[in-house]
């Protein structure tokens, strides 16, 4: 139990040093992660930079592992910033949380070398997509889960998803607005499993195209619900045509679940989540 409640150091870290943090947020009330150029758009980055700035007594800029879209949640968003003032890990965590809205939290803050970059140092990203497979929409998590009222065959969806691992052209699951210079991505693993009335899609890759996870989930749902035959996802993938795939799944079932970095950086491990999912051993 003690390991789950680590003590935060009150010893100041030097000004100018690089700090990495794990951020968790409910994205349902935000226009995505990234600060928007037009006023009135509430973003996670904006709230976080404002709160960190109140601790530092000056403005600062953060860099994230992956920009999430409107309505998408972060269980393990990793950020870094160069500290403009000497503050302790306890001040960066407790002080920042005191100024944040209740749907955004900092879990830890650790010093890292200047070579660390939240985005470019990442080895992989992991997303989990949660589907409430119930006859009636669950009201308690209405903006934290996607609802599907008809039965889904999770075992079939898992088998269907095994065409995805490997370095491949994912044009069929790429949003038209995607700005990546290449549609090639390397998917390391995909698992679909049922946990009570939840169906969970767990996917890990070196990086993701815009809407790639939600487009994949939409097609897996089409097969799991019996609207498309087994093997259809592989055919769509080979076709490299977005118009052949199913509709994009809604954003509120999607969580940035983990980001992996080289062990030399010694970042704290991420607990399995989000919180209402029980731990699974792999």
Short mmCIF file of C-alpha atoms in Angstrom, two decimals:
data_model
loop_
_atom_site.label_atom_id
_atom_site.label_comp_id
_atom_site.label_asym_id
_atom_site.label_seq_id
_atom_site.Cartn_x
_atom_site.Cartn_y
_atom_site.Cartn_z
CA UNK A 1 0.00 0.00 0.00
CA UNK A 2 2.84 2.40 0.82
CA UNK A 3 4.18 2.11 -2.75
CA UNK A 4 0.83 3.39 -4.02
CA UNK A 5 1.20 6.57 -1.97
CA UNK A 6 4.76 7.79 -2.59
CA UNK A 7 5.99 10.82 -0.68
CA UNK A 8 6.59 13.95 -2.73
CA UNK A 9 9.93 15.59 -2.06
CA UNK A 10 9.87 19.13 -0.65
CA UNK A 11 13.46 19.79 -1.75
CA UNK A 12 13.56 22.46 -4.49
CA UNK A 13 14.71 21.48 -7.96
CA UNK A 14 16.97 24.04 -9.64
CA UNK A 15 15.56 26.65 -12.00
CA UNK A 16 16.23 25.84 -15.64
CA UNK A 17 15.99 22.09 -15.13
CA UNK A 18 13.61 19.97 -17.17
CA UNK A 19 10.59 18.49 -15.39
CA UNK A 20 8.36 15.62 -16.58
CA UNK A 21 4.83 15.07 -15.23
CA UNK A 22 2.00 12.60 -15.61
CA UNK A 23 -1.33 14.34 -16.26
CA UNK A 24 -4.79 12.76 -15.97
CA UNK A 25 -7.93 14.47 -17.25
CA UNK A 26 -11.55 13.99 -18.17
CA UNK A 27 -11.68 15.43 -21.67
CA UNK A 28 -15.45 15.74 -21.95
CA UNK A 29 -15.43 19.44 -21.07
CA UNK A 30 -12.51 20.45 -23.29
CA UNK A 31 -11.83 21.29 -26.92
CA UNK A 32 -8.96 18.82 -26.91
CA UNK A 33 -5.48 19.11 -25.48
CA UNK A 34 -3.89 21.81 -27.60
CA UNK A 35 -4.38 25.55 -27.08
CA UNK A 36 -6.62 26.94 -29.83
CA UNK A 37 -5.98 30.22 -31.67
CA UNK A 38 -9.57 31.45 -31.31
CA UNK A 39 -10.78 32.73 -27.92
CA UNK A 40 -13.37 30.86 -25.90
CA UNK A 41 -11.99 27.37 -26.60
CA UNK A 42 -11.28 25.61 -23.31
CA UNK A 43 -8.31 23.24 -23.61
CA UNK A 44 -6.37 21.04 -21.20
CA UNK A 45 -3.05 22.63 -22.15
CA UNK A 46 -4.40 26.09 -21.40
CA UNK A 47 -5.62 25.09 -17.93
CA UNK A 48 -2.39 23.26 -17.14
CA UNK A 49 -0.07 26.04 -18.25
CA UNK A 50 -2.08 28.57 -16.25
CA UNK A 51 -1.89 26.42 -13.09
CA UNK A 52 1.82 25.65 -13.49
CA UNK A 53 2.44 29.35 -14.10
CA UNK A 54 0.79 30.20 -10.79
CA UNK A 55 3.33 27.96 -9.03
CA UNK A 56 6.26 29.36 -11.00
CA UNK A 57 5.04 32.98 -10.74
CA UNK A 58 5.58 33.34 -14.48
CA UNK A 59 4.32 31.87 -17.74
CA UNK A 60 5.68 28.64 -19.16
CA UNK A 61 5.02 26.28 -22.06
CA UNK A 62 4.50 22.52 -21.80
CA UNK A 63 5.06 19.82 -24.40
CA UNK A 64 2.96 16.64 -24.43
CA UNK A 65 3.37 13.04 -25.57
CA UNK A 66 0.27 13.14 -27.77
CA UNK A 67 -2.42 15.71 -28.51
CA UNK A 68 -5.88 14.36 -27.74
CA UNK A 69 -9.02 15.54 -29.54
CA UNK A 70 -12.19 17.12 -28.18
CA UNK A 71 -13.86 14.79 -25.69
CA UNK A 72 -10.94 12.33 -25.47
CA UNK A 73 -9.57 11.53 -22.02
CA UNK A 74 -6.05 11.25 -20.66
CA UNK A 75 -5.20 8.57 -18.11
CA UNK A 76 -1.47 8.98 -18.71
CA UNK A 77 -0.60 12.10 -20.65
CA UNK A 78 3.11 12.81 -20.20
CA UNK A 79 4.35 16.38 -20.43
CA UNK A 80 7.62 18.20 -19.91
CA UNK A 81 8.61 21.80 -19.32
CA UNK A 82 11.76 23.73 -18.45
CA UNK A 83 11.27 25.09 -14.96
CA UNK A 84 11.57 28.90 -14.88
CA UNK A 85 11.90 28.87 -11.07
CA UNK A 86 13.23 26.59 -8.35
CA UNK A 87 10.31 24.58 -6.98
CA UNK A 88 10.05 21.18 -5.31
CA UNK A 89 8.22 18.17 -6.79
CA UNK A 90 5.64 18.65 -4.04
CA UNK A 91 5.06 22.26 -5.11
CA UNK A 92 4.73 21.31 -8.77
CA UNK A 93 2.15 18.63 -7.94
CA UNK A 94 0.20 19.95 -4.97
CA UNK A 95 0.44 23.62 -5.91
CA UNK A 96 -0.56 23.02 -9.51
CA UNK A 97 -3.48 20.79 -8.54
CA UNK A 98 -4.75 23.49 -6.19
CA UNK A 99 -5.14 25.81 -9.20
CA UNK A 100 -6.50 23.25 -11.66
CA UNK A 101 -10.17 22.47 -12.28
CA UNK A 102 -11.27 19.21 -10.68
CA UNK A 103 -11.27 17.31 -13.99
CA UNK A 104 -7.49 17.73 -14.51
CA UNK A 105 -4.78 16.45 -12.16
CA UNK A 106 -0.99 16.15 -11.97
CA UNK A 107 0.13 12.81 -10.46
CA UNK A 108 3.88 13.27 -10.26
CA UNK A 109 6.71 15.61 -11.23
CA UNK A 110 10.28 14.36 -11.65
CA UNK A 111 13.50 15.89 -12.95
CA UNK A 112 14.69 14.55 -16.30
CA UNK A 113 17.74 15.24 -18.48
CA UNK A 114 17.59 17.91 -21.16
CA UNK A 115 17.59 15.09 -23.71
CA UNK A 116 14.08 14.06 -22.61
CA UNK A 117 11.17 15.17 -24.78
CA UNK A 118 7.63 14.08 -23.95
CA UNK A 119 6.81 13.52 -27.63
CA UNK A 120 10.06 12.65 -29.38
CA UNK A 121 11.53 10.43 -26.66
CA UNK A 122 8.41 8.22 -26.51
CA UNK A 123 8.85 4.64 -27.69
CA UNK A 124 5.14 3.90 -27.93
CA UNK A 125 1.67 5.11 -27.05
CA UNK A 126 -1.18 3.00 -25.73
CA UNK A 127 -4.87 3.76 -26.01
CA UNK A 128 -7.86 2.03 -24.48
CA UNK A 129 -11.36 2.39 -25.87
CA UNK A 130 -14.25 1.54 -23.53
CA UNK A 131 -17.68 0.46 -24.75
CA UNK A 132 -20.65 0.01 -22.44
CA UNK A 133 -22.44 -2.93 -24.03
CA UNK A 134 -25.79 -2.59 -22.24
CA UNK A 135 -29.44 -2.40 -23.36
CA UNK A 136 -29.83 0.98 -21.60
CA UNK A 137 -27.30 3.81 -21.73
CA UNK A 138 -25.44 4.04 -18.36
CA UNK A 139 -26.04 7.54 -16.96
CA UNK A 140 -23.17 7.59 -14.44
CA UNK A 141 -20.44 7.46 -17.10
CA UNK A 142 -22.33 8.96 -20.03
CA UNK A 143 -19.35 11.06 -21.18
CA UNK A 144 -16.64 8.57 -20.23
CA UNK A 145 -17.84 5.54 -22.19
CA UNK A 146 -19.25 4.82 -25.63
CA UNK A 147 -22.59 3.03 -25.53
CA UNK A 148 -23.64 0.19 -27.84
CA UNK A 149 -27.07 -1.24 -27.15
CA UNK A 150 -26.83 -4.44 -29.20
CA UNK A 151 -24.69 -7.44 -28.19
CA UNK A 152 -21.04 -7.36 -29.22
CA UNK A 153 -18.92 -10.47 -29.72
CA UNK A 154 -15.67 -9.42 -28.04
CA UNK A 155 -13.87 -12.64 -28.96
CA UNK A 156 -14.72 -12.11 -32.62
CA UNK A 157 -13.58 -8.48 -32.39
CA UNK A 158 -10.27 -9.61 -30.87
CA UNK A 159 -9.70 -12.12 -33.68
CA UNK A 160 -10.69 -9.49 -36.24
CA UNK A 161 -8.13 -7.03 -34.85
CA UNK A 162 -5.16 -9.37 -35.29
CA UNK A 163 -4.69 -8.15 -38.87
CA UNK A 164 -3.51 -4.80 -37.45
CA UNK A 165 -0.15 -5.54 -35.74
CA UNK A 166 2.96 -4.77 -37.76
CA UNK A 167 4.24 -1.80 -39.73
CA UNK A 168 1.57 -1.08 -42.33
CA UNK A 169 -0.18 1.59 -44.35
CA UNK A 170 -3.18 2.70 -42.24
CA UNK A 171 -4.74 5.02 -44.84
CA UNK A 172 -8.06 3.19 -44.41
CA UNK A 173 -8.24 4.39 -40.81
CA UNK A 174 -6.82 7.88 -41.28
CA UNK A 175 -8.89 11.06 -40.94
CA UNK A 176 -9.04 13.35 -43.95
CA UNK A 177 -7.65 16.13 -41.74
CA UNK A 178 -4.57 14.11 -40.73
CA UNK A 179 -1.38 16.12 -41.24
CA UNK A 180 1.10 13.26 -40.98
CA UNK A 181 3.56 13.01 -43.86
CA UNK A 182 3.10 9.24 -44.04
CA UNK A 183 0.28 6.76 -43.36
CA UNK A 184 2.75 4.14 -42.13
CA UNK A 185 2.46 3.16 -38.48
CA UNK A 186 3.75 0.19 -36.48
CA UNK A 187 1.07 -1.38 -34.28
CA UNK A 188 2.66 -3.56 -31.62
CA UNK A 189 -0.40 -5.25 -30.15
CA UNK A 190 -4.20 -5.12 -30.08
CA UNK A 191 -6.41 -6.83 -27.52
CA UNK A 192 -10.20 -6.80 -27.29
CA UNK A 193 -11.75 -8.27 -24.18
CA UNK A 194 -14.95 -8.18 -22.20
CA UNK A 195 -14.98 -7.12 -18.58
CA UNK A 196 -18.54 -7.55 -17.36
CA UNK A 197 -20.66 -5.18 -19.42
CA UNK A 198 -17.62 -3.32 -20.74
CA UNK A 199 -15.89 -4.19 -24.00
CA UNK A 200 -12.34 -2.84 -24.02
CA UNK A 201 -10.16 -2.29 -27.08
CA UNK A 202 -6.50 -1.96 -26.04
CA UNK A 203 -4.04 -0.92 -28.78
CA UNK A 204 -0.37 -0.02 -28.64
CA UNK A 205 1.75 1.45 -31.45
CA UNK A 206 4.79 3.58 -32.06
CA UNK A 207 2.43 6.45 -32.96
CA UNK A 208 -1.08 6.98 -34.31
CA UNK A 209 -2.66 8.84 -37.22
CA UNK A 210 -5.45 11.34 -36.58
CA UNK A 211 -8.63 9.42 -35.57
CA UNK A 212 -6.83 6.12 -36.24
CA UNK A 213 -7.95 4.39 -33.03
CA UNK A 214 -11.54 5.62 -33.28
CA UNK A 215 -11.76 4.55 -36.93
CA UNK A 216 -10.39 1.11 -36.12
CA UNK A 217 -12.84 0.73 -33.22
CA UNK A 218 -15.75 1.74 -35.45
CA UNK A 219 -14.89 -1.07 -37.86
CA UNK A 220 -14.37 -3.63 -35.09
CA UNK A 221 -17.79 -2.73 -33.69
CA UNK A 222 -19.34 -3.30 -37.12
CA UNK A 223 -17.95 -6.84 -37.14
CA UNK A 224 -18.67 -7.51 -33.47
CA UNK A 225 -22.30 -6.48 -33.95
CA UNK A 226 -22.70 -8.69 -37.02
CA UNK A 227 -23.09 -5.87 -39.54
CA UNK A 228 -19.96 -6.97 -41.38
CA UNK A 229 -18.45 -10.46 -41.83
CA UNK A 230 -15.29 -11.77 -40.22
CA UNK A 231 -12.24 -10.72 -42.21
CA UNK A 232 -13.81 -7.44 -43.33
CA UNK A 233 -11.35 -5.28 -41.33
CA UNK A 234 -8.37 -6.90 -43.06
CA UNK A 235 -9.96 -6.23 -46.44
CA UNK A 236 -10.57 -2.59 -45.51
CA UNK A 237 -6.96 -2.26 -44.33
CA UNK A 238 -5.65 -3.66 -47.62
CA UNK A 239 -7.92 -1.32 -49.58
CA UNK A 240 -6.30 1.81 -48.06
CA UNK A 241 -9.52 3.74 -48.64
CA UNK A 242 -11.12 5.52 -45.66
CA UNK A 243 -14.53 5.55 -47.34
CA UNK A 244 -14.67 1.74 -47.19
CA UNK A 245 -14.35 1.59 -43.39
CA UNK A 246 -17.08 2.08 -40.79
CA UNK A 247 -18.00 5.38 -39.14
CA UNK A 248 -15.61 6.93 -36.63
CA UNK A 249 -16.39 5.83 -33.08
CA UNK A 250 -17.34 8.66 -30.65
CA UNK A 251 -14.51 10.38 -28.75
CA UNK A 252 -15.71 9.91 -25.18
CA UNK A 253 -14.80 6.19 -25.02
CA UNK A 254 -11.15 6.87 -25.82
CA UNK A 255 -8.33 7.14 -23.26
CA UNK A 256 -4.63 7.81 -23.72
CA UNK A 257 -3.68 5.00 -21.35
CA UNK A 258 0.12 4.88 -21.29
CA UNK A 259 3.28 6.19 -22.93
CA UNK A 260 6.51 4.17 -22.87
CA UNK A 261 9.98 5.71 -22.64
CA UNK A 262 13.52 4.34 -22.43
CA UNK A 263 14.23 2.99 -18.95
CA UNK A 264 17.18 5.33 -18.50
CA UNK A 265 14.75 8.17 -17.80
CA UNK A 266 13.37 6.29 -14.75
CA UNK A 267 9.86 7.68 -14.97
CA UNK A 268 7.36 6.33 -12.42
CA UNK A 269 5.28 3.38 -13.69
CA UNK A 270 1.72 4.03 -14.80
CA UNK A 271 -1.04 2.11 -12.98
CA UNK A 272 -3.47 0.20 -15.16
CA UNK A 273 -6.42 2.43 -15.93
CA UNK A 274 -8.62 4.29 -16.12
CA UNK A 275 -9.44 3.76 -12.46
CA UNK A 276 -12.72 1.89 -12.87
CA UNK A 277 -11.05 -0.88 -14.89
CA UNK A 278 -9.69 -3.64 -12.70
CA UNK A 279 -6.02 -4.51 -13.13
CA UNK A 280 -5.23 -7.18 -15.71
CA UNK A 281 -1.99 -9.11 -15.76
CA UNK A 282 -0.34 -9.56 -19.15
#
